[in-house]
Amino acid sequence: MINRIDLKEWQALVNHQHHIANHHMRDWFTEDPERSSRYTLECGEILLDYSRNRITHDTIALLCNLAHAVQLTHQIEALFTGQPVNRTEDRPALHTVLRNQNHTALYVKGENITLQIKKSQEKIGDFVNQVHAHKWTGVTGKPISHIVSIGIGGSHLGPMMCTHALQEYAVTDLNIHYISSVDDTHLNEILQKIDPEATLFIISSKSFLTIETLTNAQTILTWMQSKLGNDALKRHFIAVTAAPEKAIQFGVPEENIFPLWTSIGGRYSIWSAIGLPLVLLIGNKNFSDFLRGAHAMDEHFRQADFAENMPVLLAMLSIWYTNFFDCKAHAIVPYTHRLKYFIPYLQQAEMESNGKSMGLNGHKLNYATSPVIFGGEGCDGQHAYHQLLHQGQHLIPVDFILTGNLSSNHSLHHQHQNILIASCLSQAQALMQGKTYHEAYANLLATPLSPSLCAELAHHQMVPGNKPSNILFLQRISPKNIGALIALYEHKVFVQSVIWNINPFDQWGVELGKQLLPNILQCIQDTGKRENTCSIPVELIHHIKNVKGQA
Ligand code: F6P
């Protein structure tokens, strides 16, 4: 297979970049008053304004040519039809099937996977109804008022992000808590807040092997048994896993186990029973809307022409900056508190998927893949790292995410919301237009400073501008729109992976740390003066053990 950078479509982009690299977006906006509407796209209740990018009509056409050259349409079909797109693990990636509530039959290795999914969704629905109706109680008969989710990575970030995002859609007053890291400081904090008789623990682990999750689960189980005896397992522990036999071995009754499938990647699993904490909070109907929103984005992704296709455009713009402008990072800045946890969620979705150096053909890649994803809630970032975005030496594209109403029945705090929206738009505009030396000098001349000092200071106050950003505007935070937003980014990641010719569904790098851990743990635990047998320098191990010994 021809190397991506040798494709004529790739080379055409290299040439095009040389041609437009010195153009300033400010001039394009002056020359073309329609630019903003020309580069705006809507899908359902999500609007994407991508006019503040270093692109022309030709750029989009050339990026689409590249997407066609790598047979993106064919790859999208392969994803949706259950082909083994996860090639290094010889599996399909079936997350889109989970949100297709038409339950169209899909056979994978002779089995109709949609039937199993439907059955699992019915089990989730029944269980949630029982908890909400107080028919599912603790062993002492108390109704459930606390849910503690124990999981990490893809078994944690999605539910945590979504329960925070959709709090206005809660149909119960259940308190949802999350424990992910093995640091027992957090675990102890949570245990202080809950009533064991009224708490349900959900152990979420696709593999049921993850040391953080299993250690936390075991500690909690021991704590619960000390409070409520061995019956605690029956009414207080649920497992979501693709390895039911391991959950049973742990002690979770079979009927308390919700299935997952190996073909659902952890970071793509919020649509499955991994979403249980979310369903418990927002109820079955809202969860169904959440799936519907994602499915609508799936349909758009599958059907729209590339130049009108939101996930394809987001992906190709990222390719444009990563591979043709040498950008190393990408900022995600939601101007809404409800999307605070969207950043860590996307860090896993993008970096665990596309942080790869090996092509599908087994050759080391000679072009860049996933940029570093970082960011934070809007406004806060303005008073922290945005300075670097404006005047630093790195070119960092930004996705700003804005919302209208929080929910249909939420009373708007107009002044706060207006300032929030204006802040976001000011940042996007400032990044794009910048401030010239002459503008800075003219502003300074209006002050009592001497002209020579003004001339000097103007160098510091000029802002180059020409910094790219997208604005994603969600009409409201709602289950449907959050579902669509997540699916949008999932598909963006998939398109990038096709362009880069990598597998976005494996994560072999993460495995190495897991493999080294047992031996290092053994060294830390050893109390005697046995020889150091792990890969960590003996001095550091001794120092840590000495300090621990003194504690
Ligand atoms: O971080 C590595 C990883 O394997 C993720 O891909 C996964 O989401 C996470 O660990 C948790 O894995 P599990 O659900 O098997 O506990």
XYZ file of C-alpha atoms and ligand atoms in Angstrom:
567
model
C 0.000 0.000 0.000
C 1.313 3.418 -0.951
C 2.573 5.538 1.947
C 0.116 8.306 2.821
C 2.617 11.086 2.240
C 3.401 9.758 -1.236
C -0.213 10.031 -2.335
C -0.670 12.776 -4.881
C -3.626 14.039 -2.808
C -1.315 14.435 0.222
C 1.304 16.232 -1.878
C -1.371 18.532 -3.289
C -2.107 19.598 0.278
C 1.597 20.206 0.950
C 1.706 22.554 -2.049
C -1.536 24.213 -1.089
C -0.246 24.827 2.422
C 2.794 26.641 0.975
C 0.441 28.723 -1.066
C -1.813 29.902 1.740
C 0.421 29.715 4.836
C 1.161 33.444 4.779
C -2.417 34.555 4.254
C -4.215 36.032 7.228
C -7.761 34.954 8.009
C -8.582 38.562 8.867
C -8.130 39.463 5.197
C -10.331 36.597 4.091
C -13.111 37.826 6.376
C -12.759 41.362 4.941
C -12.760 40.119 1.355
C -15.696 37.751 1.850
C -18.511 39.054 4.098
C -20.282 35.709 3.615
C -17.358 33.698 4.961
C -19.041 32.870 8.250
C -22.180 31.429 6.669
C -20.150 29.769 3.912
C -18.299 27.738 6.496
C -21.181 26.823 8.771
C -22.879 23.478 8.967
C -25.831 22.196 10.995
C -26.665 18.700 12.106
C -29.777 18.402 14.278
C -29.367 20.909 17.089
C -25.601 21.239 16.671
C -24.110 24.027 14.599
C -20.474 24.040 13.548
C -18.936 27.360 12.545
C -15.539 26.517 11.073
C -14.965 29.845 9.335
C -12.058 30.737 11.636
C -9.793 28.174 10.068
C -6.892 28.681 7.741
C -8.830 27.307 4.844
C -10.280 28.303 1.526
C -12.739 26.524 -0.676
C -9.757 24.760 -2.291
C -8.515 23.490 1.069
C -11.787 21.714 1.765
C -11.824 20.237 -1.729
C -8.255 18.974 -1.361
C -8.904 17.531 2.095
C -11.959 15.722 0.726
C -9.824 14.392 -2.138
C -7.448 12.909 0.417
C -10.368 11.314 2.281
C -11.600 9.763 -0.981
C -8.106 8.591 -1.902
C -7.885 6.496 1.279
C -11.366 5.057 0.623
C -12.991 6.620 3.619
C -16.516 5.802 2.395
C -15.597 2.138 2.211
C -14.077 2.241 5.714
C -17.168 3.939 7.151
C -19.313 1.174 5.702
C -16.935 -1.408 7.169
C -17.402 0.195 10.603
C -21.187 0.178 10.390
C -21.551 -3.295 8.925
C -19.527 -5.128 11.556
C -16.357 -5.745 9.515
C -13.222 -6.423 11.604
C -12.043 -2.788 11.577
C -10.098 -3.484 14.793
C -7.574 -5.359 12.715
C -4.862 -6.046 15.282
C -7.451 -7.764 17.472
C -9.457 -9.145 14.547
C -12.741 -7.713 15.791
C -15.433 -5.357 14.625
C -16.142 -2.170 16.595
C -19.831 -2.305 17.378
C -20.550 0.847 19.362
C -22.837 2.216 16.620
C -25.007 -0.911 16.864
C -25.692 -0.142 20.542
C -27.473 3.075 19.661
C -29.467 1.817 16.711
C -32.824 1.296 18.361
C -34.297 -0.114 15.161
C -32.374 -3.244 16.170
C -31.639 -4.094 12.540
C -30.089 -7.583 12.567
C -26.297 -7.618 12.366
C -24.519 -10.946 12.156
C -20.980 -11.136 13.501
C -19.344 -14.553 13.130
C -22.780 -16.092 12.580
C -24.417 -14.493 15.641
C -27.077 -11.803 15.562
C -25.450 -9.355 17.940
C -28.448 -7.003 17.980
C -30.577 -9.621 19.754
C -28.079 -9.795 22.610
C -27.939 -5.997 22.755
C -31.734 -5.745 22.857
C -31.893 -8.288 25.693
C -29.290 -6.378 27.657
C -31.145 -3.082 27.128
C -34.328 -4.708 28.451
C -32.431 -5.937 31.504
C -31.092 -2.402 32.098
C -34.599 -0.964 31.694
C -36.143 -3.414 34.195
C -33.386 -2.919 36.724
C -33.581 0.876 36.575
C -37.355 0.744 36.989
C -36.953 -1.495 40.052
C -34.443 0.854 41.686
C -36.574 3.916 40.922
C -39.733 2.226 42.233
C -37.847 1.197 45.418
C -38.521 -2.436 44.545
C -34.792 -3.056 44.492
C -33.722 -2.389 48.073
C -30.678 -3.061 50.197
C -30.498 -6.196 52.382
C -32.122 -4.387 55.279
C -34.994 -3.224 53.051
C -33.846 0.376 52.652
C -34.417 1.946 49.234
C -31.288 2.807 47.279
C -30.203 6.428 47.564
C -26.506 6.211 46.621
C -24.868 4.690 43.565
C -21.097 4.201 43.624
C -19.504 3.422 40.283
C -16.167 1.611 40.534
C -14.281 1.656 37.237
C -11.540 3.420 35.349
C -10.757 4.688 31.831
C -13.552 3.849 29.441
C -15.476 2.221 32.285
C -15.546 5.531 34.142
C -15.008 8.637 32.015
C -18.145 8.326 29.869
C -20.645 7.805 32.724
C -18.934 10.465 34.846
C -18.914 13.004 32.026
C -22.533 12.322 31.094
C -24.019 12.280 34.598
C -22.371 15.655 35.192
C -23.557 16.980 31.827
C -27.157 15.818 32.219
C -27.877 16.629 35.854
C -30.816 18.809 34.845
C -32.412 15.672 33.395
C -32.272 13.661 36.616
C -35.526 11.829 37.264
C -34.517 10.724 40.758
C -32.585 12.152 43.663
C -30.057 9.298 43.612
C -26.570 10.441 44.579
C -24.056 9.159 42.048
C -20.407 8.814 43.093
C -17.379 7.657 41.126
C -14.252 5.893 42.306
C -11.543 5.359 39.694
C -7.986 5.728 41.009
C -6.644 3.218 43.488
C -5.736 6.073 45.849
C -7.798 5.143 48.913
C -8.008 8.787 49.972
C -10.814 9.214 47.475
C -12.430 5.907 48.345
C -12.493 6.845 52.042
C -14.034 10.209 51.235
C -16.843 8.502 49.347
C -17.442 5.865 52.044
C -17.903 8.695 54.567
C -20.697 10.154 52.446
C -22.816 7.068 51.887
C -25.194 4.927 53.884
C -24.120 1.281 53.338
C -27.695 0.041 53.732
C -28.845 2.302 50.907
C -25.920 2.006 48.516
C -25.514 0.105 45.304
C -21.989 -0.465 43.987
C -21.537 -0.934 40.245
C -18.257 -2.621 39.365
C -17.629 -1.624 35.755
C -14.776 -3.438 34.080
C -14.836 -4.916 30.605
C -11.928 -7.234 31.416
C -12.647 -7.632 35.147
C -8.862 -7.670 35.480
C -8.030 -4.012 36.042
C -6.043 -3.726 39.267
C -7.392 -0.320 40.317
C -11.007 -1.402 39.906
C -10.595 -4.813 41.515
C -8.611 -3.439 44.473
C -11.236 -0.773 45.117
C -14.041 -3.309 44.708
C -12.396 -5.773 47.116
C -11.794 -3.103 49.783
C -15.388 -1.936 49.491
C -16.709 -5.482 49.611
C -14.795 -6.168 52.831
C -16.119 -2.901 54.287
C -19.692 -3.747 53.259
C -19.471 -7.284 54.654
C -18.264 -5.869 57.961
C -21.399 -3.678 58.034
C -24.057 -5.934 56.510
C -22.643 -9.466 56.459
C -22.186 -11.738 53.437
C -25.639 -10.990 52.030
C -24.300 -7.586 50.972
C -23.194 -9.087 47.670
C -26.746 -10.015 46.682
C -28.363 -6.619 46.921
C -25.485 -4.138 46.854
C -23.112 -5.271 44.110
C -23.701 -5.130 40.365
C -21.108 -5.899 37.708
C -20.858 -4.742 34.109
C -18.342 -6.856 32.257
C -17.429 -8.907 29.212
C -15.936 -11.515 31.572
C -18.950 -12.697 33.645
C -17.086 -15.766 34.933
C -14.583 -13.466 36.685
C -17.347 -11.373 38.233
C -18.999 -14.563 39.509
C -15.672 -15.684 40.963
C -15.448 -12.314 42.722
C -18.822 -13.098 44.283
C -21.297 -11.071 42.236
C -24.474 -13.152 41.721
C -24.989 -14.063 38.054
C -28.321 -12.240 37.871
C -26.577 -9.017 38.966
C -24.224 -9.087 35.975
C -24.848 -6.918 32.918
C -23.094 -8.025 29.749
C -20.560 -6.209 27.610
C -18.992 -7.534 24.449
C -15.337 -7.720 23.445
C -16.257 -5.868 20.253
C -17.227 -2.768 22.218
C -14.089 -0.778 22.997
C -13.909 0.546 26.581
C -13.758 4.176 25.422
C -16.750 3.583 23.140
C -18.876 1.838 25.746
C -21.055 4.558 27.300
C -23.924 3.317 25.098
C -23.887 -0.100 26.776
C -24.529 -1.150 30.400
C -21.382 0.864 31.208
C -23.864 3.750 31.001
C -25.859 2.260 33.931
C -25.075 5.125 36.383
C -26.343 7.529 33.723
C -29.546 5.541 33.102
C -30.143 5.372 36.855
C -29.883 9.162 37.003
C -31.786 10.254 33.890
C -34.133 7.275 33.478
C -34.854 4.981 30.546
C -36.630 7.488 28.347
C -33.873 10.099 28.532
C -31.268 7.401 27.929
C -33.179 6.314 24.864
C -33.028 9.954 23.633
C -29.294 9.919 24.316
C -28.942 6.866 22.059
C -31.223 8.473 19.469
C -29.033 11.575 19.321
C -25.950 9.458 18.707
C -27.773 7.419 16.071
C -28.819 10.589 14.237
C -25.139 11.601 14.108
C -24.300 8.096 12.847
C -26.775 8.492 10.010
C -25.409 11.914 9.135
C -21.850 10.553 9.165
C -22.807 7.640 6.962
C -24.784 9.628 4.430
C -23.544 13.210 4.106
C -21.020 14.229 1.460
C -17.612 14.771 2.982
C -17.705 18.565 2.517
C -21.025 18.656 4.430
C -20.177 15.982 6.939
C -19.530 17.283 10.445
C -17.316 14.456 11.787
C -15.391 14.307 8.492
C -14.823 18.067 8.510
C -13.660 18.115 12.151
C -11.276 15.255 11.410
C -9.900 16.702 8.183
C -9.329 20.092 9.809
C -7.367 18.337 12.520
C -5.369 16.469 9.835
C -4.756 19.806 8.095
C -3.141 21.327 11.183
C -1.421 18.187 12.499
C 0.145 17.068 9.246
C 0.504 20.256 7.220
C 1.059 22.960 9.879
C 2.959 20.707 12.287
C 0.544 21.417 15.174
C 1.236 19.218 18.175
C -1.735 20.035 20.395
C -5.450 20.687 20.190
C -7.465 22.521 22.846
C -11.038 21.683 23.797
C -12.737 24.572 25.565
C -16.393 24.173 26.517
C -18.017 27.355 27.748
C -20.435 25.410 29.877
C -19.864 23.929 33.293
C -21.939 20.920 32.303
C -19.203 19.818 29.864
C -16.386 20.146 32.363
C -15.540 16.444 32.110
C -15.739 16.360 28.332
C -12.008 17.110 28.229
C -10.753 13.999 30.084
C -13.336 11.993 28.173
C -11.930 13.223 24.860
C -8.376 12.769 26.032
C -9.039 9.058 26.233
C -11.213 8.966 23.105
C -8.629 10.721 20.952
C -5.254 9.924 22.486
C -5.834 6.304 23.478
C -7.333 5.706 20.035
C -4.934 7.587 17.807
C -1.756 7.931 19.876
C 0.002 5.436 17.605
C 3.264 5.241 15.627
C 2.745 2.022 13.713
C 0.766 1.845 10.497
C -1.704 -0.943 9.788
C 0.804 -2.252 7.268
C 3.311 -2.845 10.101
C 5.568 0.047 9.069
C 6.570 2.855 11.397
C 4.743 6.000 10.368
C 6.696 8.947 8.985
C 3.960 11.484 9.720
C 2.311 12.694 12.927
C -0.821 11.188 14.468
C -2.937 12.318 17.442
C -2.134 15.766 18.792
C -2.069 16.272 22.550
C -5.625 16.994 23.672
C -5.944 19.431 26.542
C -8.248 22.174 27.656
C -10.697 23.103 30.352
C -13.879 24.921 31.130
C -14.150 28.222 29.295
C -13.484 31.458 31.185
C -11.117 29.663 33.575
C -8.720 28.949 30.709
C -8.770 32.602 29.678
C -7.125 33.436 32.965
C -4.611 30.621 32.694
C -3.306 29.123 29.450
C -5.076 31.202 26.791
C -2.128 33.636 26.847
C -0.079 30.940 25.141
C -2.813 30.384 22.571
C -2.744 34.088 21.691
C 0.949 34.957 21.821
C 2.860 31.721 22.409
C 4.980 30.001 19.807
C 2.785 26.949 19.280
C -0.036 26.970 16.807
C -2.866 25.274 18.700
C -6.286 24.869 17.098
C -9.210 25.169 19.503
C -12.693 23.670 19.585
C -14.954 26.027 21.506
C -18.192 24.425 22.649
C -21.123 26.648 23.467
C -24.679 25.924 24.524
C -27.953 27.799 24.508
C -30.488 26.705 27.105
C -29.276 24.255 29.698
C -32.565 22.405 29.457
C -36.053 23.170 28.304
C -37.310 24.030 31.788
C -34.231 25.718 33.182
C -34.622 29.371 34.171
C -31.766 31.176 32.482
C -29.554 33.461 34.422
C -29.379 35.779 31.452
C -26.521 37.964 32.541
C -24.231 35.036 33.370
C -25.092 33.166 30.205
C -24.678 36.250 28.012
C -21.246 36.978 29.465
C -20.293 33.346 28.985
C -21.299 33.360 25.321
C -19.667 36.742 24.688
C -16.461 35.516 26.363
C -16.289 32.509 24.093
C -16.929 34.498 20.936
C -14.374 37.157 21.987
C -11.738 34.483 22.426
C -12.440 32.957 19.011
C -12.418 36.407 17.423
C -9.225 37.544 19.190
C -7.445 34.350 18.168
C -8.469 34.953 14.583
C -8.024 38.705 14.123
C -5.189 39.434 16.550
C -3.940 43.008 16.905
C -1.414 44.533 14.517
C 1.568 46.568 15.609
C -0.090 49.711 14.247
C -3.321 49.050 16.130
C -1.382 48.468 19.343
C 0.698 51.615 18.754
C -2.400 53.732 18.019
C -4.080 52.518 21.240
C -0.995 53.336 23.256
C -0.679 56.813 21.760
C -4.048 57.617 23.323
C -2.404 57.197 26.770
C -0.077 59.695 28.451
C 2.973 57.548 27.579
C 5.747 59.006 25.439
C 5.737 58.070 21.727
C 9.049 56.234 22.084
C 7.703 54.136 24.962
C 4.518 53.501 22.965
C 6.618 52.294 20.030
C 8.458 49.899 22.311
C 5.393 48.597 24.153
C 3.477 48.064 20.930
C 5.813 45.183 20.134
C 4.632 43.437 23.302
C 0.973 44.259 22.842
C 0.642 43.159 19.247
C -1.068 39.789 18.873
C -0.425 37.840 15.677
C -3.914 36.331 15.275
C -4.510 33.874 12.441
C -5.064 31.177 15.106
C -7.669 28.596 14.087
C -10.752 27.630 16.029
C -14.086 25.886 15.565
C -17.236 26.897 17.346
C -19.670 24.119 18.128
C -22.993 25.502 19.277
C -25.453 23.126 20.901
C -28.957 24.574 21.073
C -29.289 23.064 24.491
C -27.674 20.537 26.767
C -29.990 17.577 26.376
C -29.610 13.776 26.286
C -30.086 13.843 22.520
C -27.485 16.538 21.924
C -24.916 15.066 24.284
C -25.346 11.711 22.538
C -24.814 13.440 19.182
C -21.798 15.379 20.445
C -20.047 12.232 21.685
C -20.802 10.375 18.443
C -19.482 13.368 16.500
C -16.096 13.095 18.192
C -16.042 9.289 18.022
C -16.430 9.522 14.266
C -13.895 12.328 14.028
C -11.400 9.974 15.693
C -12.326 7.175 13.288
C -11.824 9.367 10.206
C -8.438 10.518 11.496
C -7.410 6.910 12.016
C -8.355 6.040 8.430
C -6.307 8.950 7.074
C -3.378 7.971 9.288
C -3.808 4.269 8.442
C -3.795 3.176 12.089
C -6.037 1.055 14.280
C -7.959 3.341 16.682
C -9.443 0.422 18.606
C -6.402 -1.106 20.296
C -4.129 0.292 23.056
C -1.092 -1.942 23.320
C 1.058 0.826 24.817
C -1.123 0.932 27.918
C -0.524 -2.779 28.440
C 3.213 -2.371 29.108
C 2.699 -0.412 32.336
C 0.198 -3.064 33.436
C 2.764 -5.803 32.768
C 5.524 -4.102 34.768
C 3.329 -3.350 37.757
C 3.186 -6.739 39.572
C 6.944 -7.038 39.929
C 7.374 -3.438 41.078
C 4.492 -3.888 43.517
C 6.249 -6.951 44.900
C 9.430 -4.873 45.511
C 7.447 -2.145 47.268
C 5.652 -4.718 49.446
C 8.772 -6.718 50.393
C 9.611 -5.994 53.985
C 12.931 -7.857 54.154
C 16.223 -6.705 52.722
C 15.835 -8.907 49.645
C 17.707 -7.928 46.536
C 15.884 -5.509 44.288
C 14.379 -7.562 41.470
C 12.407 -4.913 39.640
C 13.335 -2.453 36.936
C 13.228 0.616 39.212
C 16.659 1.785 40.533
C 17.323 0.342 43.977
C 18.074 3.806 45.483
C 14.600 5.083 44.683
C 12.930 1.924 46.003
C 14.974 2.142 49.231
C 14.194 5.817 49.658
C 10.452 5.238 49.181
C 10.499 2.289 51.594
C 12.405 4.292 54.201
C 9.951 7.167 54.002
C 7.001 4.745 54.157
C 8.625 3.026 57.145
C 8.894 6.316 59.017
C 5.305 7.280 58.295
O -6.517 2.344 30.062
C -6.445 1.075 29.505
C -7.768 0.415 29.504
O -7.575 -0.836 28.967
C -8.840 1.216 28.744
O -8.825 0.998 27.399
C -10.064 0.769 29.447
O -11.133 1.622 29.186
C -9.604 0.770 30.884
O -8.289 0.263 30.823
C -10.427 -0.031 31.835
O -10.477 -1.377 31.460
P -11.569 -2.359 32.059
O -12.912 -1.843 31.664
O -11.257 -3.685 31.447
O -11.393 -2.371 33.551
